[in-house]
Amino acid sequence: MYCSKCGSVIADGSTFCSQCRQSSGLVPTSATATAPVVATGLPPIVPPVVAVGPTIAPAMTVAYAGFWLRVLAYLIDAIILGIFAVPIVIGAAMAMGLGGIFARIPRDTDNPFANGPPPIFLLFIWFCVLLGVGGTWLYNALLECSEWQGSAGKKALGLIVTDMAGERVTFARASGRHFGKIVTSFIPLGIGYAMAGLTEKRQALHDMLASCLVLRKN
């Protein structure tokens, strides 16, 4: 035991310090204080932060369709349209009785239509014009805005028609491209079509008017 006043060691059980002559609180020499152990748990595990940079898409090569490849696609389409158009024209002529009309035309005059052509003949001409204009329009516009993205001739050669962003064109844009060929046809010497082999993006005049591209599928 020791005195809490002067710190002198005194005998166990004594309440009086012989050094400072005072009664003092005694403190056991072996007294130890133990601090309670508080479980704090493990610190939270924070996953490492990985810096992710922007994803860089691989560069895509755009292959434009040239002039002669498009000419070949046009010839294929002309053959296909002719295969379908000829039976329709023949059927319409037979239904209108044009065979009998032509059989009755006089052969001994220089002008068999001196009194004017028969009305049914004029009707047949109008039918052929509407078939040619309407048939080619629907054939091209419907196929170009479909999943094929091009006519049968272009499909056979791996060509597609897109807008300037490379997306599928709408029916309205495909129709504008088709009727833009009328303007292209007015350019002398076929220059409007030849532009498909001269311009940077291989665009003919009607492609520029409709903001379209003709591409080769990779």
PDB file of C-alpha atoms in Angstrom:
ATOM      1  CA  MET A   1       0.000   0.000   0.000  1.00  0.00           C
ATOM      2  CA  TYR A   2       1.157   3.576  -0.470  1.00  0.00           C
ATOM      3  CA  CYS A   3       0.027   6.973   0.824  1.00  0.00           C
ATOM      4  CA  SER A   4      -2.033   9.048  -1.548  1.00  0.00           C
ATOM      5  CA  LYS A   5      -0.508  12.256  -0.067  1.00  0.00           C
ATOM      6  CA  CYS A   6       3.237  11.675  -0.014  1.00  0.00           C
ATOM      7  CA  GLY A   7       3.473   8.452  -1.913  1.00  0.00           C
ATOM      8  CA  SER A   8       5.325   6.574   0.886  1.00  0.00           C
ATOM      9  CA  VAL A   9       4.887   2.832   1.161  1.00  0.00           C
ATOM     10  CA  ILE A  10       3.026   1.791   4.299  1.00  0.00           C
ATOM     11  CA  ALA A  11       2.110  -1.535   5.759  1.00  0.00           C
ATOM     12  CA  ASP A  12      -0.999  -3.297   4.612  1.00  0.00           C
ATOM     13  CA  GLY A  13      -4.032  -2.629   6.817  1.00  0.00           C
ATOM     14  CA  SER A  14      -2.585   0.658   8.176  1.00  0.00           C
ATOM     15  CA  THR A  15      -4.637   3.832   7.992  1.00  0.00           C
ATOM     16  CA  PHE A  16      -1.884   6.246   9.170  1.00  0.00           C
ATOM     17  CA  CYS A  17       1.182   7.337   7.209  1.00  0.00           C
ATOM     18  CA  SER A  18       4.331   7.501   9.358  1.00  0.00           C
ATOM     19  CA  GLN A  19       6.042   9.929   6.980  1.00  0.00           C
ATOM     20  CA  CYS A  20       3.474  12.724   6.565  1.00  0.00           C
ATOM     21  CA  ARG A  21       1.725  11.981   9.895  1.00  0.00           C
ATOM     22  CA  GLN A  22      -1.653  12.222   8.272  1.00  0.00           C
ATOM     23  CA  SER A  23      -4.438   9.879   7.613  1.00  0.00           C
ATOM     24  CA  SER A  24      -4.792   9.492   3.953  1.00  0.00           C
ATOM     25  CA  GLY A  25      -6.673   7.483   1.443  1.00  0.00           C
ATOM     26  CA  LEU A  26      -4.717   4.449   0.526  1.00  0.00           C
ATOM     27  CA  VAL A  27      -4.409   3.154  -2.938  1.00  0.00           C
ATOM     28  CA  PRO A  28      -3.460  -0.451  -3.661  1.00  0.00           C
ATOM     29  CA  THR A  29      -0.081  -0.661  -5.339  1.00  0.00           C
ATOM     30  CA  SER A  30      -1.304  -3.359  -7.623  1.00  0.00           C
ATOM     31  CA  ALA A  31      -4.436  -1.526  -8.674  1.00  0.00           C
ATOM     32  CA  THR A  32      -4.846  -1.554 -12.340  1.00  0.00           C
ATOM     33  CA  ALA A  33      -7.649  -0.179 -14.388  1.00  0.00           C
ATOM     34  CA  THR A  34      -8.755  -1.962 -17.359  1.00  0.00           C
ATOM     35  CA  ALA A  35     -10.562  -0.117 -20.073  1.00  0.00           C
ATOM     36  CA  PRO A  36     -13.532  -1.878 -21.515  1.00  0.00           C
ATOM     37  CA  VAL A  37     -12.979  -3.254 -24.916  1.00  0.00           C
ATOM     38  CA  VAL A  38     -15.538  -1.964 -27.331  1.00  0.00           C
ATOM     39  CA  ALA A  39     -16.037  -3.902 -30.509  1.00  0.00           C
ATOM     40  CA  THR A  40     -15.953  -1.430 -33.300  1.00  0.00           C
ATOM     41  CA  GLY A  41     -16.199  -3.889 -36.182  1.00  0.00           C
ATOM     42  CA  LEU A  42     -14.212  -3.903 -39.358  1.00  0.00           C
ATOM     43  CA  PRO A  43     -14.101  -0.823 -41.540  1.00  0.00           C
ATOM     44  CA  PRO A  44     -16.280  -1.066 -44.685  1.00  0.00           C
ATOM     45  CA  ILE A  45     -14.533  -2.409 -47.697  1.00  0.00           C
ATOM     46  CA  VAL A  46     -14.607   0.149 -50.448  1.00  0.00           C
ATOM     47  CA  PRO A  47     -14.068  -1.318 -53.915  1.00  0.00           C
ATOM     48  CA  PRO A  48     -11.315   0.335 -55.872  1.00  0.00           C
ATOM     49  CA  VAL A  49     -12.454   2.981 -58.298  1.00  0.00           C
ATOM     50  CA  VAL A  50     -11.423   2.174 -61.817  1.00  0.00           C
ATOM     51  CA  ALA A  51     -11.326   5.093 -64.209  1.00  0.00           C
ATOM     52  CA  VAL A  52     -13.143   4.157 -67.387  1.00  0.00           C
ATOM     53  CA  GLY A  53     -12.390   6.281 -70.394  1.00  0.00           C
ATOM     54  CA  PRO A  54     -14.817   6.946 -73.260  1.00  0.00           C
ATOM     55  CA  THR A  55     -15.515   3.980 -75.500  1.00  0.00           C
ATOM     56  CA  ILE A  56     -13.980   4.519 -78.895  1.00  0.00           C
ATOM     57  CA  ALA A  57     -15.954   2.909 -81.688  1.00  0.00           C
ATOM     58  CA  PRO A  58     -13.910   1.296 -84.424  1.00  0.00           C
ATOM     59  CA  ALA A  59     -13.596   3.363 -87.541  1.00  0.00           C
ATOM     60  CA  MET A  60     -16.026   2.324 -90.240  1.00  0.00           C
ATOM     61  CA  THR A  61     -15.081   2.411 -93.884  1.00  0.00           C
ATOM     62  CA  VAL A  62     -17.799   3.782 -96.152  1.00  0.00           C
ATOM     63  CA  ALA A  63     -17.750   2.268 -99.627  1.00  0.00           C
ATOM     64  CA  TYR A  64     -19.694   4.310-102.171  1.00  0.00           C
ATOM     65  CA  ALA A  65     -21.195   2.630-105.216  1.00  0.00           C
ATOM     66  CA  GLY A  66     -19.610   3.746-108.450  1.00  0.00           C
ATOM     67  CA  PHE A  67     -21.215   4.688-111.743  1.00  0.00           C
ATOM     68  CA  TRP A  68     -20.845   1.418-113.665  1.00  0.00           C
ATOM     69  CA  LEU A  69     -22.015  -0.709-110.768  1.00  0.00           C
ATOM     70  CA  ARG A  70     -25.187   1.374-110.633  1.00  0.00           C
ATOM     71  CA  VAL A  71     -25.661   1.071-114.390  1.00  0.00           C
ATOM     72  CA  LEU A  72     -25.546  -2.715-114.055  1.00  0.00           C
ATOM     73  CA  ALA A  73     -28.119  -2.590-111.244  1.00  0.00           C
ATOM     74  CA  TYR A  74     -30.351  -0.428-113.483  1.00  0.00           C
ATOM     75  CA  LEU A  75     -30.167  -2.968-116.308  1.00  0.00           C
ATOM     76  CA  ILE A  76     -31.140  -5.784-113.941  1.00  0.00           C
ATOM     77  CA  ASP A  77     -34.118  -3.740-112.735  1.00  0.00           C
ATOM     78  CA  ALA A  78     -35.159  -2.960-116.324  1.00  0.00           C
ATOM     79  CA  ILE A  79     -35.214  -6.672-117.158  1.00  0.00           C
ATOM     80  CA  ILE A  80     -37.250  -7.475-114.047  1.00  0.00           C
ATOM     81  CA  LEU A  81     -39.759  -4.687-114.738  1.00  0.00           C
ATOM     82  CA  GLY A  82     -40.059  -5.794-118.354  1.00  0.00           C
ATOM     83  CA  ILE A  83     -40.784  -9.379-117.336  1.00  0.00           C
ATOM     84  CA  PHE A  84     -43.699  -8.188-115.227  1.00  0.00           C
ATOM     85  CA  ALA A  85     -44.894  -5.402-117.523  1.00  0.00           C
ATOM     86  CA  VAL A  86     -45.155  -7.321-120.798  1.00  0.00           C
ATOM     87  CA  PRO A  87     -47.834  -9.800-119.628  1.00  0.00           C
ATOM     88  CA  ILE A  88     -49.835  -6.933-118.078  1.00  0.00           C
ATOM     89  CA  VAL A  89     -49.704  -4.870-121.289  1.00  0.00           C
ATOM     90  CA  ILE A  90     -50.678  -7.832-123.449  1.00  0.00           C
ATOM     91  CA  GLY A  91     -53.534  -8.704-121.108  1.00  0.00           C
ATOM     92  CA  ALA A  92     -54.813  -5.126-121.142  1.00  0.00           C
ATOM     93  CA  ALA A  93     -54.671  -4.988-124.941  1.00  0.00           C
ATOM     94  CA  MET A  94     -56.648  -8.206-125.229  1.00  0.00           C
ATOM     95  CA  ALA A  95     -59.200  -7.004-122.686  1.00  0.00           C
ATOM     96  CA  MET A  96     -59.723  -3.753-124.614  1.00  0.00           C
ATOM     97  CA  GLY A  97     -60.138  -5.570-127.921  1.00  0.00           C
ATOM     98  CA  LEU A  98     -57.217  -3.828-129.578  1.00  0.00           C
ATOM     99  CA  GLY A  99     -56.537  -6.862-131.770  1.00  0.00           C
ATOM    100  CA  GLY A 100     -59.863  -6.487-133.545  1.00  0.00           C
ATOM    101  CA  ILE A 101     -59.415  -2.729-133.877  1.00  0.00           C
ATOM    102  CA  PHE A 102     -56.031  -3.097-135.540  1.00  0.00           C
ATOM    103  CA  ALA A 103     -57.465  -5.789-137.830  1.00  0.00           C
ATOM    104  CA  ARG A 104     -60.104  -3.355-139.103  1.00  0.00           C
ATOM    105  CA  ILE A 105     -57.680  -0.545-139.856  1.00  0.00           C
ATOM    106  CA  PRO A 106     -57.700   0.087-143.659  1.00  0.00           C
ATOM    107  CA  ARG A 107     -54.427  -0.751-145.334  1.00  0.00           C
ATOM    108  CA  ASP A 108     -55.079   1.063-148.629  1.00  0.00           C
ATOM    109  CA  THR A 109     -54.738   4.614-147.313  1.00  0.00           C
ATOM    110  CA  ASP A 110     -51.700   6.653-146.373  1.00  0.00           C
ATOM    111  CA  ASN A 111     -53.291   7.845-143.135  1.00  0.00           C
ATOM    112  CA  PRO A 112     -55.479   5.180-141.513  1.00  0.00           C
ATOM    113  CA  PHE A 113     -56.187   7.578-138.626  1.00  0.00           C
ATOM    114  CA  ALA A 114     -57.433  10.445-140.803  1.00  0.00           C
ATOM    115  CA  ASN A 115     -60.538  10.715-138.640  1.00  0.00           C
ATOM    116  CA  GLY A 116     -58.510  10.381-135.436  1.00  0.00           C
ATOM    117  CA  PRO A 117     -57.363   7.286-133.538  1.00  0.00           C
ATOM    118  CA  PRO A 118     -60.017   5.153-131.847  1.00  0.00           C
ATOM    119  CA  PRO A 119     -60.731   6.264-128.271  1.00  0.00           C
ATOM    120  CA  ILE A 120     -59.883   2.826-126.939  1.00  0.00           C
ATOM    121  CA  PHE A 121     -56.432   3.175-128.481  1.00  0.00           C
ATOM    122  CA  LEU A 122     -55.855   6.439-126.616  1.00  0.00           C
ATOM    123  CA  LEU A 123     -57.054   4.767-123.442  1.00  0.00           C
ATOM    124  CA  PHE A 124     -54.529   1.998-123.955  1.00  0.00           C
ATOM    125  CA  ILE A 125     -51.728   4.530-124.403  1.00  0.00           C
ATOM    126  CA  TRP A 126     -52.680   6.246-121.151  1.00  0.00           C
ATOM    127  CA  PHE A 127     -52.768   2.883-119.420  1.00  0.00           C
ATOM    128  CA  CYS A 128     -49.236   2.109-120.594  1.00  0.00           C
ATOM    129  CA  VAL A 129     -47.993   5.509-119.419  1.00  0.00           C
ATOM    130  CA  LEU A 130     -49.571   5.121-115.982  1.00  0.00           C
ATOM    131  CA  LEU A 131     -48.228   1.587-115.708  1.00  0.00           C
ATOM    132  CA  GLY A 132     -44.725   2.739-116.564  1.00  0.00           C
ATOM    133  CA  VAL A 133     -44.716   5.763-114.255  1.00  0.00           C
ATOM    134  CA  GLY A 134     -46.621   4.252-111.354  1.00  0.00           C
ATOM    135  CA  GLY A 135     -45.039   0.822-111.604  1.00  0.00           C
ATOM    136  CA  THR A 136     -41.445   2.015-111.610  1.00  0.00           C
ATOM    137  CA  TRP A 137     -42.183   4.526-108.820  1.00  0.00           C
ATOM    138  CA  LEU A 138     -43.695   1.949-106.486  1.00  0.00           C
ATOM    139  CA  TYR A 139     -41.089  -0.643-107.403  1.00  0.00           C
ATOM    140  CA  ASN A 140     -38.173   1.610-106.498  1.00  0.00           C
ATOM    141  CA  ALA A 141     -39.668   3.573-103.609  1.00  0.00           C
ATOM    142  CA  LEU A 142     -41.162   0.592-101.775  1.00  0.00           C
ATOM    143  CA  LEU A 143     -38.008  -1.503-102.054  1.00  0.00           C
ATOM    144  CA  GLU A 144     -35.655   1.330-101.125  1.00  0.00           C
ATOM    145  CA  CYS A 145     -37.552   2.080 -97.908  1.00  0.00           C
ATOM    146  CA  SER A 146     -37.881  -1.632 -97.056  1.00  0.00           C
ATOM    147  CA  GLU A 147     -35.360  -3.828 -95.253  1.00  0.00           C
ATOM    148  CA  TRP A 148     -33.678  -4.435 -98.614  1.00  0.00           C
ATOM    149  CA  GLN A 149     -32.850  -0.696 -98.844  1.00  0.00           C
ATOM    150  CA  GLY A 150     -32.700  -0.962-102.613  1.00  0.00           C
ATOM    151  CA  SER A 151     -34.264  -2.399-105.732  1.00  0.00           C
ATOM    152  CA  ALA A 152     -33.778  -6.016-106.745  1.00  0.00           C
ATOM    153  CA  GLY A 153     -30.906  -5.020-109.015  1.00  0.00           C
ATOM    154  CA  LYS A 154     -29.128  -3.221-106.170  1.00  0.00           C
ATOM    155  CA  LYS A 155     -29.864  -6.108-103.831  1.00  0.00           C
ATOM    156  CA  ALA A 156     -28.257  -8.540-106.260  1.00  0.00           C
ATOM    157  CA  LEU A 157     -25.083  -6.426-106.400  1.00  0.00           C
ATOM    158  CA  GLY A 158     -24.906  -5.681-102.658  1.00  0.00           C
ATOM    159  CA  LEU A 159     -25.909  -2.019-102.923  1.00  0.00           C
ATOM    160  CA  ILE A 160     -28.135  -0.081-100.533  1.00  0.00           C
ATOM    161  CA  VAL A 161     -29.757   3.358-100.572  1.00  0.00           C
ATOM    162  CA  THR A 162     -29.415   5.409 -97.369  1.00  0.00           C
ATOM    163  CA  ASP A 163     -29.795   8.964 -96.161  1.00  0.00           C
ATOM    164  CA  MET A 164     -26.716  11.090 -95.438  1.00  0.00           C
ATOM    165  CA  ALA A 165     -26.382   9.502 -91.970  1.00  0.00           C
ATOM    166  CA  GLY A 166     -26.369   5.974 -93.382  1.00  0.00           C
ATOM    167  CA  GLU A 167     -29.892   5.184 -92.143  1.00  0.00           C
ATOM    168  CA  ARG A 168     -32.768   3.606 -94.042  1.00  0.00           C
ATOM    169  CA  VAL A 169     -34.734   6.148 -96.081  1.00  0.00           C
ATOM    170  CA  THR A 170     -38.432   6.812 -95.686  1.00  0.00           C
ATOM    171  CA  PHE A 171     -40.982   6.201 -98.435  1.00  0.00           C
ATOM    172  CA  ALA A 172     -41.253   9.959 -98.997  1.00  0.00           C
ATOM    173  CA  ARG A 173     -37.493  10.361 -99.421  1.00  0.00           C
ATOM    174  CA  ALA A 174     -37.315   7.318-101.698  1.00  0.00           C
ATOM    175  CA  SER A 175     -40.143   8.793-103.790  1.00  0.00           C
ATOM    176  CA  GLY A 176     -38.325  12.125-103.992  1.00  0.00           C
ATOM    177  CA  ARG A 177     -35.193  10.347-105.153  1.00  0.00           C
ATOM    178  CA  HIS A 178     -37.147   8.467-107.840  1.00  0.00           C
ATOM    179  CA  PHE A 179     -38.885  11.530-109.273  1.00  0.00           C
ATOM    180  CA  GLY A 180     -35.642  13.472-108.997  1.00  0.00           C
ATOM    181  CA  LYS A 181     -34.443  11.285-111.868  1.00  0.00           C
ATOM    182  CA  ILE A 182     -36.747  13.323-114.111  1.00  0.00           C
ATOM    183  CA  VAL A 183     -34.615  16.392-113.362  1.00  0.00           C
ATOM    184  CA  THR A 184     -31.458  14.325-113.843  1.00  0.00           C
ATOM    185  CA  SER A 185     -32.702  13.225-117.272  1.00  0.00           C
ATOM    186  CA  PHE A 186     -33.030  16.850-118.402  1.00  0.00           C
ATOM    187  CA  ILE A 187     -29.291  17.449-118.031  1.00  0.00           C
ATOM    188  CA  PRO A 188     -27.669  17.129-121.483  1.00  0.00           C
ATOM    189  CA  LEU A 189     -25.300  14.267-122.320  1.00  0.00           C
ATOM    190  CA  GLY A 190     -26.346  12.314-119.265  1.00  0.00           C
ATOM    191  CA  ILE A 191     -24.155  14.439-117.030  1.00  0.00           C
ATOM    192  CA  GLY A 192     -26.687  14.215-114.194  1.00  0.00           C
ATOM    193  CA  TYR A 193     -26.206  10.451-114.088  1.00  0.00           C
ATOM    194  CA  ALA A 194     -22.456  10.592-114.794  1.00  0.00           C
ATOM    195  CA  MET A 195     -22.027  12.631-111.590  1.00  0.00           C
ATOM    196  CA  ALA A 196     -22.282   9.293-109.762  1.00  0.00           C
ATOM    197  CA  GLY A 197     -18.768   8.582-110.965  1.00  0.00           C
ATOM    198  CA  LEU A 198     -17.343  12.079-110.518  1.00  0.00           C
ATOM    199  CA  THR A 199     -18.532  13.452-107.167  1.00  0.00           C
ATOM    200  CA  GLU A 200     -16.803  12.783-103.851  1.00  0.00           C
ATOM    201  CA  LYS A 201     -19.608  10.611-102.459  1.00  0.00           C
ATOM    202  CA  ARG A 202     -20.545   9.128-105.827  1.00  0.00           C
ATOM    203  CA  GLN A 203     -23.895  10.946-105.887  1.00  0.00           C
ATOM    204  CA  ALA A 204     -25.914  11.438-109.040  1.00  0.00           C
ATOM    205  CA  LEU A 205     -27.983  14.603-109.287  1.00  0.00           C
ATOM    206  CA  HIS A 206     -31.153  12.930-107.996  1.00  0.00           C
ATOM    207  CA  ASP A 207     -29.178  11.586-105.011  1.00  0.00           C
ATOM    208  CA  MET A 208     -28.162  15.136-104.129  1.00  0.00           C
ATOM    209  CA  LEU A 209     -31.708  16.434-104.535  1.00  0.00           C
ATOM    210  CA  ALA A 210     -33.044  13.800-102.126  1.00  0.00           C
ATOM    211  CA  SER A 211     -29.966  13.833 -99.803  1.00  0.00           C
ATOM    212  CA  CYS A 212     -29.296  10.144-100.383  1.00  0.00           C
ATOM    213  CA  LEU A 213     -26.280   7.882-100.753  1.00  0.00           C
ATOM    214  CA  VAL A 214     -25.809   4.612-102.605  1.00  0.00           C
ATOM    215  CA  LEU A 215     -23.398   2.404-100.686  1.00  0.00           C
ATOM    216  CA  ARG A 216     -21.788  -0.960-101.091  1.00  0.00           C
ATOM    217  CA  LYS A 217     -22.421  -3.290 -98.174  1.00  0.00           C
ATOM    218  CA  ASN A 218     -19.184  -4.424 -96.493  1.00  0.00           C
TER     219      ASN A 218
END
